[in-house]
Coordinates of C-alpha atoms and ligand atoms in Angstrom, one line a residue:
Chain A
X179 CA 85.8 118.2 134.7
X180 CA 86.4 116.6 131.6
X181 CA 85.9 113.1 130.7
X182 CA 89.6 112.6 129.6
X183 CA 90.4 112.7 133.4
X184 CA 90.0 109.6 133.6
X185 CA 93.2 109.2 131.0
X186 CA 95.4 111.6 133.0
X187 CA 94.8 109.8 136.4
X188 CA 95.4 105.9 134.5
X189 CA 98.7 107.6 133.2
X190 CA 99.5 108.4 136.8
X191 CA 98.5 105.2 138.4
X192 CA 101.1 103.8 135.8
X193 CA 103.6 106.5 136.7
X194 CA 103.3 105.8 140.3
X195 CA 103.8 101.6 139.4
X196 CA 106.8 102.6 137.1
X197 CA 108.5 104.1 140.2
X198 CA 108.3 101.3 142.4
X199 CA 109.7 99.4 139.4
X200 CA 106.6 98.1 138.6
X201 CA 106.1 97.7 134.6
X202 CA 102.2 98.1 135.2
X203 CA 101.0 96.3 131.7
X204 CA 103.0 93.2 132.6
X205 CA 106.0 91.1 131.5
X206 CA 105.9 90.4 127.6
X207 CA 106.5 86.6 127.2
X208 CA 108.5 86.8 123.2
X209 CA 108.2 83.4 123.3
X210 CA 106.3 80.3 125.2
X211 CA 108.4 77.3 123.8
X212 CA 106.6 74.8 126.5
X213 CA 104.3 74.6 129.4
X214 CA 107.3 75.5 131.7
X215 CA 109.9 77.9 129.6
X216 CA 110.1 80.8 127.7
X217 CA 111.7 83.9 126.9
X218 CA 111.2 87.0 128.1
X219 CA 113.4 90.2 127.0
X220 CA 115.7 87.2 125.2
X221 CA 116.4 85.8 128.4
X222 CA 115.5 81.8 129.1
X223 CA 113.5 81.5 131.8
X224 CA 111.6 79.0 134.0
X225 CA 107.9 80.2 134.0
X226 CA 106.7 79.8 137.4
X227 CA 103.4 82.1 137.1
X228 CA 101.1 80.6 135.0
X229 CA 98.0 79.2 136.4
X230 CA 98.7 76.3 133.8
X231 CA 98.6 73.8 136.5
X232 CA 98.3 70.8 134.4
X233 CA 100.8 72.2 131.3
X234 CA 98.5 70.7 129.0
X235 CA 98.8 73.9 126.8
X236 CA 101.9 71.8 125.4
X237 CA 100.3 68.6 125.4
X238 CA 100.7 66.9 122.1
X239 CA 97.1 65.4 121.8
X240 CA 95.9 69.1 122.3
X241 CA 98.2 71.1 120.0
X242 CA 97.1 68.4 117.3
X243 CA 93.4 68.4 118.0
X244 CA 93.6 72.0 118.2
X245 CA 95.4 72.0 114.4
X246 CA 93.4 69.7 113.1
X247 CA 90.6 71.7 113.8
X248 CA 91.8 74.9 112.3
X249 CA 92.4 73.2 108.7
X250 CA 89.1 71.8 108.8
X251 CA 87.2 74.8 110.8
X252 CA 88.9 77.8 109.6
X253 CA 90.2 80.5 112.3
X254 CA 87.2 81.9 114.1
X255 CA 83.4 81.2 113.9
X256 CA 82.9 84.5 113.5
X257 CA 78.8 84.6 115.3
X258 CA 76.9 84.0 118.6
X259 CA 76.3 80.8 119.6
X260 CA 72.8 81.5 118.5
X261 CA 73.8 82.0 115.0
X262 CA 76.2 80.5 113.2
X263 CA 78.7 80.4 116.5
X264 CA 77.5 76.9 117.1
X265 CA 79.4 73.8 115.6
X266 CA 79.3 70.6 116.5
X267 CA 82.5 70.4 118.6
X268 CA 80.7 73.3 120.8
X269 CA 77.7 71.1 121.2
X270 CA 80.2 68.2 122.0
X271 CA 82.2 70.1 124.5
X272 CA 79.1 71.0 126.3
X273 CA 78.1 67.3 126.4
X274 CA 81.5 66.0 127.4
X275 CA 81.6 68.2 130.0
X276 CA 78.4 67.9 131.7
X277 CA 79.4 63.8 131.7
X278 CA 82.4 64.6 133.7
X279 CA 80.7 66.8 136.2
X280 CA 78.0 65.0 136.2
X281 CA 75.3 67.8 136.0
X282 CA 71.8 68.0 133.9
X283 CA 72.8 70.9 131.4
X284 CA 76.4 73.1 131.0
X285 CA 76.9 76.0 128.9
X286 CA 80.3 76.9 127.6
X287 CA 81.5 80.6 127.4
X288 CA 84.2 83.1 125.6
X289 CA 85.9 83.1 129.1
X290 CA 85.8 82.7 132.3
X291 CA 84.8 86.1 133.0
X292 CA 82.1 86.2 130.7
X293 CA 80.6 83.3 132.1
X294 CA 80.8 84.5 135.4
X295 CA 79.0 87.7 134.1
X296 CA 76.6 86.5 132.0
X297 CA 75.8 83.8 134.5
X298 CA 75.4 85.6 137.7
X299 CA 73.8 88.9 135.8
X300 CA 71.2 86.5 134.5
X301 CA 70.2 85.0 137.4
X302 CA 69.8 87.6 139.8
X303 CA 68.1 90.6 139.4
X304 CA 66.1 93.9 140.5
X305 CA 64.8 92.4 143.8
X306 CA 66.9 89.6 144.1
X307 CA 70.1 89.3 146.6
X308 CA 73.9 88.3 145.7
X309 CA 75.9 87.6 148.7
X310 CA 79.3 87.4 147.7
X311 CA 82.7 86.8 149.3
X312 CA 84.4 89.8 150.3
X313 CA 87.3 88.5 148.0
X314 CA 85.7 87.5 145.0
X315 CA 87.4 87.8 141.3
X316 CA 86.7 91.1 139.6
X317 CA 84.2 89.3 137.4
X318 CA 81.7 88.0 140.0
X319 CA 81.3 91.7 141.4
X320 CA 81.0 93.0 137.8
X321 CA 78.1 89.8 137.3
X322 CA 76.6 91.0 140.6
X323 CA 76.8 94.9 139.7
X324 CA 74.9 94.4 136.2
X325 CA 72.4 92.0 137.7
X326 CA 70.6 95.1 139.5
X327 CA 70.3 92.7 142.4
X328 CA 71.2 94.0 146.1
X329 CA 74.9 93.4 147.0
X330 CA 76.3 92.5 150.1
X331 CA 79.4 90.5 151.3
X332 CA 80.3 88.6 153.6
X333 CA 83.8 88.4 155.7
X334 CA 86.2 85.9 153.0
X335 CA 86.2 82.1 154.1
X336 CA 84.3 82.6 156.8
X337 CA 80.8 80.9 157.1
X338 CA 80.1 82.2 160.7
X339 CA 79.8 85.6 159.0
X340 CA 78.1 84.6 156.0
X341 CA 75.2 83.0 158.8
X342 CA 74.9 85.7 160.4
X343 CA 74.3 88.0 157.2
X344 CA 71.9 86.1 155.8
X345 CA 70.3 85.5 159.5
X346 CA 69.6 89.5 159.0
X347 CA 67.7 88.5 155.5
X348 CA 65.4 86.8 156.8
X349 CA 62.6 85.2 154.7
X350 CA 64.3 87.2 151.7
X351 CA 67.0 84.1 151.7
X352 CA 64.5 82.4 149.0
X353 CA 66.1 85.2 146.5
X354 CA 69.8 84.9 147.5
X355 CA 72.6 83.7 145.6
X356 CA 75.4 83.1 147.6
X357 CA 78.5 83.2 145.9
X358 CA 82.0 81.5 146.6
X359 CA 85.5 80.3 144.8
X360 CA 87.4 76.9 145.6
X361 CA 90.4 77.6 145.8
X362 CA 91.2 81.9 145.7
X363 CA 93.8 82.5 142.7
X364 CA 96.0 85.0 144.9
X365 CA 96.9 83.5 148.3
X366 CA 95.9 80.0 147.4
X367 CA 93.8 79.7 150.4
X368 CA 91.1 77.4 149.9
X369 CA 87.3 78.2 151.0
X370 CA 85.5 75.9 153.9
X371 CA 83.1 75.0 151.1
X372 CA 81.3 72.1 152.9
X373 CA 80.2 74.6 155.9
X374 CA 79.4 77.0 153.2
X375 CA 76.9 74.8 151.6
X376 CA 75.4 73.9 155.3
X377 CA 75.0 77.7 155.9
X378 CA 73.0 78.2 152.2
X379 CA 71.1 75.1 153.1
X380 CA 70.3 76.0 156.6
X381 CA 68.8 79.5 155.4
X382 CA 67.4 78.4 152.3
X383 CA 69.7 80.4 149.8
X384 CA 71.5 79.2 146.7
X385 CA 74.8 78.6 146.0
X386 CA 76.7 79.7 143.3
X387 CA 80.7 78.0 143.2
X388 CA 83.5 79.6 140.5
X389 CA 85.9 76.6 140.6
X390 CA 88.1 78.4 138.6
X391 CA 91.2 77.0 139.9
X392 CA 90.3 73.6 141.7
X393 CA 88.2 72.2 138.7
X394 CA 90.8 69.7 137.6
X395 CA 93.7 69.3 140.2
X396 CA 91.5 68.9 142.9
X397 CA 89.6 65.5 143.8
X398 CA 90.6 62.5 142.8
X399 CA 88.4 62.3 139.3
X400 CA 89.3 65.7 139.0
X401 CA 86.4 67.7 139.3
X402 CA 87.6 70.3 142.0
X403 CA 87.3 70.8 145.6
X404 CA 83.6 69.7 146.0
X405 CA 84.2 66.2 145.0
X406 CA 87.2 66.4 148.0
X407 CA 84.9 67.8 150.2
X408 CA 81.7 65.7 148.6
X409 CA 78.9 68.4 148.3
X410 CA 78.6 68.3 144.8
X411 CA 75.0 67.5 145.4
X412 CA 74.7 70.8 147.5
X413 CA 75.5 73.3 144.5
X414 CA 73.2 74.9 142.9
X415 CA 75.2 76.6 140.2
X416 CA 78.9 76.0 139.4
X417 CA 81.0 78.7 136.9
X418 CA 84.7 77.7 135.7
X419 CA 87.3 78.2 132.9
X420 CA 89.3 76.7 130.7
X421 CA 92.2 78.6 130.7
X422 CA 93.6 77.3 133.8
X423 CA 94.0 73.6 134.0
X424 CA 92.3 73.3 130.4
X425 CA 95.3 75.3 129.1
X426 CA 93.2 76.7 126.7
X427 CA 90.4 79.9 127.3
X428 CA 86.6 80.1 127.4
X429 CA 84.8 79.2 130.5
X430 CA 81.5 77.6 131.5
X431 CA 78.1 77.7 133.8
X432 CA 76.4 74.7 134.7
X433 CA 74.3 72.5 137.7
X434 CA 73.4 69.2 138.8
X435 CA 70.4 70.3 140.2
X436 CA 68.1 72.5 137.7
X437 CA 68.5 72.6 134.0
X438 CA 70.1 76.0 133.1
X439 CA 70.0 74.9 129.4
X440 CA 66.7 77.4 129.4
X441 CA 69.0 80.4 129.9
X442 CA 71.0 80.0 126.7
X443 CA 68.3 82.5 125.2
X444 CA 68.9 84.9 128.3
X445 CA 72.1 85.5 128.6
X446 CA 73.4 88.8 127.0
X447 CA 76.8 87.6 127.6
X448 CA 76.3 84.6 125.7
X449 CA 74.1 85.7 122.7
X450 CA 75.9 89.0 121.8
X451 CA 79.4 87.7 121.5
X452 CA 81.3 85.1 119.2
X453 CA 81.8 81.8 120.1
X454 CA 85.2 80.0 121.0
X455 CA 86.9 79.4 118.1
X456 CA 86.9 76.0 116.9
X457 CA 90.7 75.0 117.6
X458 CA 90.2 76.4 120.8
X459 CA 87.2 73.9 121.2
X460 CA 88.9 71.2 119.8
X461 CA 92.0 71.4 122.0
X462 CA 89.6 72.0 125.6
X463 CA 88.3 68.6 124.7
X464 CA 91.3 67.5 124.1
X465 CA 92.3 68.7 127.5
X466 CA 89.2 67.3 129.3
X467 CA 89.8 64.2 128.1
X468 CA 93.2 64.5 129.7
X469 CA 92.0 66.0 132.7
X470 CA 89.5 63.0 133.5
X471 CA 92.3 60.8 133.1
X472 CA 94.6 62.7 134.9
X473 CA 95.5 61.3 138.1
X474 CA 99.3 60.8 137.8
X475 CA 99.7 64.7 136.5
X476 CA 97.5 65.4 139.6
X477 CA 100.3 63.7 141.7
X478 CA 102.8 65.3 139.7
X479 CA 101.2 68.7 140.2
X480 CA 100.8 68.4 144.6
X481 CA 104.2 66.9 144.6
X482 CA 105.8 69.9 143.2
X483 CA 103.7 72.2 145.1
X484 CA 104.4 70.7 148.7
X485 CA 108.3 70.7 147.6
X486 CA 107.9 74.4 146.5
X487 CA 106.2 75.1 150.3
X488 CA 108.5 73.4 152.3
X489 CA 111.2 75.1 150.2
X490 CA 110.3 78.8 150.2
X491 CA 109.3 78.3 154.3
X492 CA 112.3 77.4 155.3
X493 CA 113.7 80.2 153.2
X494 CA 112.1 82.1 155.4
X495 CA 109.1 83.6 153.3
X496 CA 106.0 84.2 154.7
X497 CA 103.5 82.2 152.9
X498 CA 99.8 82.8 152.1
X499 CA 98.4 79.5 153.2
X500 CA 98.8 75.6 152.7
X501 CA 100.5 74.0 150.2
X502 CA 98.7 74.2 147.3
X503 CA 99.7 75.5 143.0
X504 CA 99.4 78.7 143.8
X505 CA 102.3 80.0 146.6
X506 CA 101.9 83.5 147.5
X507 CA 104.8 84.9 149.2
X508 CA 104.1 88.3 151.1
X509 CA 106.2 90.8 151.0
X510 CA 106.4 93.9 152.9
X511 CA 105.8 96.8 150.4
X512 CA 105.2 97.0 147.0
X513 CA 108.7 98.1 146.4
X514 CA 110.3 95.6 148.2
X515 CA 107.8 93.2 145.8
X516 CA 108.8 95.1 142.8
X517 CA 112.5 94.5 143.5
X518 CA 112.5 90.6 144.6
X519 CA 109.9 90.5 141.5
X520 CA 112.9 91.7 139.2
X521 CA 115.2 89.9 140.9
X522 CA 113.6 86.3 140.5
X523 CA 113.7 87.3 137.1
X524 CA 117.1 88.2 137.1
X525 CA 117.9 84.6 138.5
X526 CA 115.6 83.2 135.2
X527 CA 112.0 82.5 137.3
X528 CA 109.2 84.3 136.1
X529 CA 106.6 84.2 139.1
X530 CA 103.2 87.2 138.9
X531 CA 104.0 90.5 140.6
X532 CA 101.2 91.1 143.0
X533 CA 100.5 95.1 144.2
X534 CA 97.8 97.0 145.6
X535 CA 94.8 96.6 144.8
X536 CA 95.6 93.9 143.0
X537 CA 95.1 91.5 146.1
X538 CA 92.9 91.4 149.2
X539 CA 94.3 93.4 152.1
X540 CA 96.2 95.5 150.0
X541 CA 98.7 92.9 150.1
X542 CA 101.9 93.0 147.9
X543 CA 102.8 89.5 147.2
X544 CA 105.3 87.2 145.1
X545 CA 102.6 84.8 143.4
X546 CA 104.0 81.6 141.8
X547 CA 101.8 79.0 140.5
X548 CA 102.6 75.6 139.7
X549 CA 102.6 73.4 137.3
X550 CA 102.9 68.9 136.6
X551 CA 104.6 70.0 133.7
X552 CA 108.0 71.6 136.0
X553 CA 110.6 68.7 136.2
X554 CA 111.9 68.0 139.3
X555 CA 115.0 69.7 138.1
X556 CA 113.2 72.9 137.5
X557 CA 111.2 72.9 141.1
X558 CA 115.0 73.3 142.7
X559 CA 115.5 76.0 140.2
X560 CA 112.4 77.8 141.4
X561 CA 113.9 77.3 145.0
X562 CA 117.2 78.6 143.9
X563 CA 115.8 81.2 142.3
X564 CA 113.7 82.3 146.0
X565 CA 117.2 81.9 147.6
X566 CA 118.9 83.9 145.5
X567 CA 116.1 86.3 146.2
X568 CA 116.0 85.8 150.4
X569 CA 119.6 86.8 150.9
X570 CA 118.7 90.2 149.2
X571 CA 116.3 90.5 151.7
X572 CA 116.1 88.8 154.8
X573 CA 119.7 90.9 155.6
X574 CA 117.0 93.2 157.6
X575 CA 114.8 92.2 160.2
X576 CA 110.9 91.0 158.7
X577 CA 108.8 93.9 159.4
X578 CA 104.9 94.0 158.0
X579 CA 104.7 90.8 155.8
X580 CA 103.7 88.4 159.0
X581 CA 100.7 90.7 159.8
X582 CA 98.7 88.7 157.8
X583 CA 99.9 84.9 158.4
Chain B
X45 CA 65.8 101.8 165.6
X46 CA 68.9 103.5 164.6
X47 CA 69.1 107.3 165.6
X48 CA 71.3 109.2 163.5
X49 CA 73.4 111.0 165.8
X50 CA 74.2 107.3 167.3
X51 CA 75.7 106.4 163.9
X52 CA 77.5 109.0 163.0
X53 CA 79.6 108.6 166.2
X54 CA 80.1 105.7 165.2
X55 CA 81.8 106.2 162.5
X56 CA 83.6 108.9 163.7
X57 CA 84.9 106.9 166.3
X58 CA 86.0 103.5 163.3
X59 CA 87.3 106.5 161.2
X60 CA 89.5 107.5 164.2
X61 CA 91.3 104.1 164.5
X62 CA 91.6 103.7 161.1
X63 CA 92.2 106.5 159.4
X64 CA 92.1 109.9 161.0
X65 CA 94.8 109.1 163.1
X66 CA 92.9 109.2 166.5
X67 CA 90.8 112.4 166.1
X68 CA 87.2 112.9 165.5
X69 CA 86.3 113.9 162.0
X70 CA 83.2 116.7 161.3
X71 CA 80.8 114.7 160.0
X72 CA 80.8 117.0 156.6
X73 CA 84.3 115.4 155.9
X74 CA 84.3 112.9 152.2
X75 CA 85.1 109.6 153.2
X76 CA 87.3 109.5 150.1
X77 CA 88.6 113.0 148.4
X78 CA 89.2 114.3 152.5
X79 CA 90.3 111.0 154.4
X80 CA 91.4 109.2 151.6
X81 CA 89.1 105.6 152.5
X82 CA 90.0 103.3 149.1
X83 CA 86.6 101.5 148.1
X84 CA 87.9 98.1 149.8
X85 CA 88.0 100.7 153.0
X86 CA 84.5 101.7 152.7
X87 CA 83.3 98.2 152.4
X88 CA 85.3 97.4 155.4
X89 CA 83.3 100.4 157.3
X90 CA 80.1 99.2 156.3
X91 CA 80.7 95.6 157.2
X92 CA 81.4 96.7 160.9
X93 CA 78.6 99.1 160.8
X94 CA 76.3 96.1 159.9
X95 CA 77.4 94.3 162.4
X96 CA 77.3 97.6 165.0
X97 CA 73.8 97.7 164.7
X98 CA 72.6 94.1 163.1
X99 CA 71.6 95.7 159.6
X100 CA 72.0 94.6 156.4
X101 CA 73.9 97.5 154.0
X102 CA 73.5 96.5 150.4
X103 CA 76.6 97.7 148.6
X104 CA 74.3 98.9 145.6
X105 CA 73.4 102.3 148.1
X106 CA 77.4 103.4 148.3
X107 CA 76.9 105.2 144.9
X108 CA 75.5 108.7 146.5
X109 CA 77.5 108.2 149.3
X110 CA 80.2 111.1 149.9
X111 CA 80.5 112.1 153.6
X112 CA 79.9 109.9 157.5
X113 CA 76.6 112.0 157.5
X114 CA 75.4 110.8 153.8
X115 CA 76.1 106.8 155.2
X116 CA 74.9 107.5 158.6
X117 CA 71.6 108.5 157.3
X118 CA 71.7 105.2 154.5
X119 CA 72.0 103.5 157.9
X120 CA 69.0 104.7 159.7
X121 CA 66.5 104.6 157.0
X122 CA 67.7 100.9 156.6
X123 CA 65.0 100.4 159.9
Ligands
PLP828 C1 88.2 83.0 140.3 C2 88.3 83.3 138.9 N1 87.1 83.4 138.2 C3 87.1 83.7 136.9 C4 88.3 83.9 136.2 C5 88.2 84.3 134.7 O1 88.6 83.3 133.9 P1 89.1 83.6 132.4 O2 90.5 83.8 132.4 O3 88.6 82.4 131.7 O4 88.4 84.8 131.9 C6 89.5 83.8 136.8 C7 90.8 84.0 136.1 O5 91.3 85.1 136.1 C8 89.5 83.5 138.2 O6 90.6 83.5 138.9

């Protein structure tokens, strides 16, 4: 068997997408123009699939900071933080963030998914355990499979389970990290986070949270589901991004309750890359800033998503959970995604195709995410756009898609 | 403790709901080249077999597995 295989059986996955009208590498966005509209394949469209749930990527305090920073800067940094990857609007960012989380020490990343592997490779190891979430992002099992720690997981959003797993630990508990999202990116469910940290507590685990997608909408200063649900003070270990409500990329690793500073020297992920480049750092500041200030585009941002809800219900979609930016509709088959997919395009909404195994339960879904940036104006569109899209399809009888609601 | 034969019909008998369509598989068969189990399916086997007989199955020991008798014997030398 040659190695190449690998090539010939990618090429056929692709195929096999291509068939269900699937364009497997994605749409090509020719050009943003805002927060909420672009073109794709010269065609205006509303862009309804973004995870840019506070639009700040069009802010005009970030696009300037982010200039700015570019004349004086230069492009890139070109080194590792531990070389010369480190300017002083890195060091800033760092500080400015641990202020608004309010935590001893926070390290900022490349991305999100290097953080989450650099922080959750670094600390767990050969001995150690990582409980996870059986629906975890790609990069916390990839974190957990470089670690060399033991893997297990636990049933999704459900603490019951997680108790009775780490009930079978027993005194090994002392070297678990348990690890959990806010709010999960592809059904927009979000995680029972307060029983969660009882669970850890109770057993005497850690607790490791990717806020990904609840660190600033969520709360009313913004910093994510565990001020809502006040167990900030329960963490041990939080991981996020900036290229969600930040509108910008890079991610980070921090806790209120040790000093992970230390671990600057550790992590692989970390030292053997290059820094954020200093436009990028300036405009994440820039968005922070907005983002701790932010409580009328937080308004802005659950107004449009309960609207959105109500509207693609009583369309008759089947929804993946509350109200929240992300809306998951779930179709029945990946072709019948595929072809909705196009045809909210075709009506001038760009939402994310979802297909096997792209989401948990081998569920094909319509994801659209959100944004305080989409006008009123723009969230009828988006509803338009579904109804367009539910004549084609509700003309036959719903078959699988309720299965999982 | 967990005796092998135990396990094995055990997971001939979660196999048969799920994915040999009712029948009993030899235990020989390849959970994924002969009945087609995606890796999400395997972790959902192992998550009932950990509950089947209170064990704790850390993921990291799926690399060697092939067939129901590989994992059944994983399970057993688990106690
Ligand atoms: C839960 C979760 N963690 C981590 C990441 C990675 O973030 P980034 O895009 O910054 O790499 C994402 C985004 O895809 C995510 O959804």
């Amino acid at each position: 068997m040659s190695l190449l295989q690998k090539l010939d059986a990618a090429r056929a996955f692709q195929d096999q997408l291509g068939q269900l009208g699937v364009n497997a590498i994605g749409a090509t966005i020719d050009v943003a123009g805002s927060a909420t509209e672009g073109k794709i394949d010269g065609k205006r469209v509303i862009l309804a699939g973004t995870n840019n749930y506070l639009g700040l990527t069009f802010d005009p305090a970030c696009i300037e900071a982010a200039a700015q920073a570019v004349r004086t800067h230069g492009t890139g940094t070109t080194g590792s933080r531990l070389a010369n990857g480190t300017y002083a609007g890195h060091a800033a960012l760092e500080r400015e963030l641990s202020a608004f989380l309010g935590v001893r020490s926070a390290i900022a990343f490349t991305t999100g998914y290097v953080a989450n592997v650099g922080a959750i490779s670094t600390l767990a190891g050969p001995g150690d355990i990582i409980m996870l979430d059986a629906d975890s992002h790609a990069s916390i099992y990839e974190g957990a499979k470089l670690s060399g720690a033991e893997i297990y997981r636990f049933r999704h959003n459900d603490p019951a389970d997680l108790d009775k797993r780490l009930r079978r630990l027993g005194d090994r508990c002392a070297r678990t990290l348990v690890i959990v999202e806010s709010l999960y990116s592809m059904l927009g469910d979000v995680a029972p986070l307060d029983q969660f940290c009882d669970v850890v507590k109770r057993h005497g685990a850690f607790l490791l949270l990717d806020d990904a997608h609840s660190f600033g909408i969520m709360g009313e200063n913004g910093r994510g589901l565990a001020e809502v649900l006040g167990v900030e003070d329960e963490i041990d270990f939080v991981t996020g991004t900036f290229s969600k409500s930040l509108g910008s990329v890079g991610g980070f690793f921090a806790s209120r309750k040790h000093d992970v500073a230390p671990l600057r020297s550790q992590i692989r992920a970390y030292m053997f890359t290059a820094s954020s480049t200093p436009s990028v750092i300036a405009s994440t500041r820039a968005a922070l800033k907005r983002v701790s200030q932010g409580e009328a585009l937080r308004a802005q941002l659950w107004k449009n998503c309960a609207r959105v809800h109500e509207g693609l219900s009583s369309l008759g979609f089947t929804l993946g959970a509350a109200p929240s930016p992300v809306i998951a509709s779930l179709m029945d088959s990946p072709e019948q995604a595929a072809t909705a997919w196009q045809a909210l395009l075709d009506a001038g909404i760009y939402v994310n195709l979802v297909v096997p195994p792209g989401a948990p339960k081998n569920l094909s879904l319509l994801r659209c995410s959100l944004s305080a940036a989409h006008t009123d104006d723009q969230v009828e569109r988006i509803i338009e756009g579904y109804a367009t899209v539910a004549q084609q399809l509700f003309d036959q009888p719903r078959a699988a898609a309720t299965a999982y609601a | 403790m967990i005796v092998y034969d135990e396990c094995v019909a055990e997971i001939q008998a979660l196999l048969a709901q799920s994915h040999a369509g009712g029948s009993i598989v030899p235990p020989e068969s390849d959970l994924i080249d002969e009945l087609g189990l995606a890796s999400l399916d395997v972790m959902e086997l192992i998550e009932a077999l950990e509950d089947r007989f209170d064990v704790a199955f850390p993921l990291n020991e799926l690399g060697d597995v092939r067939t129901i008798s590989d994992l059944a014997q994983r399970i057993q030398n688990l106690t």
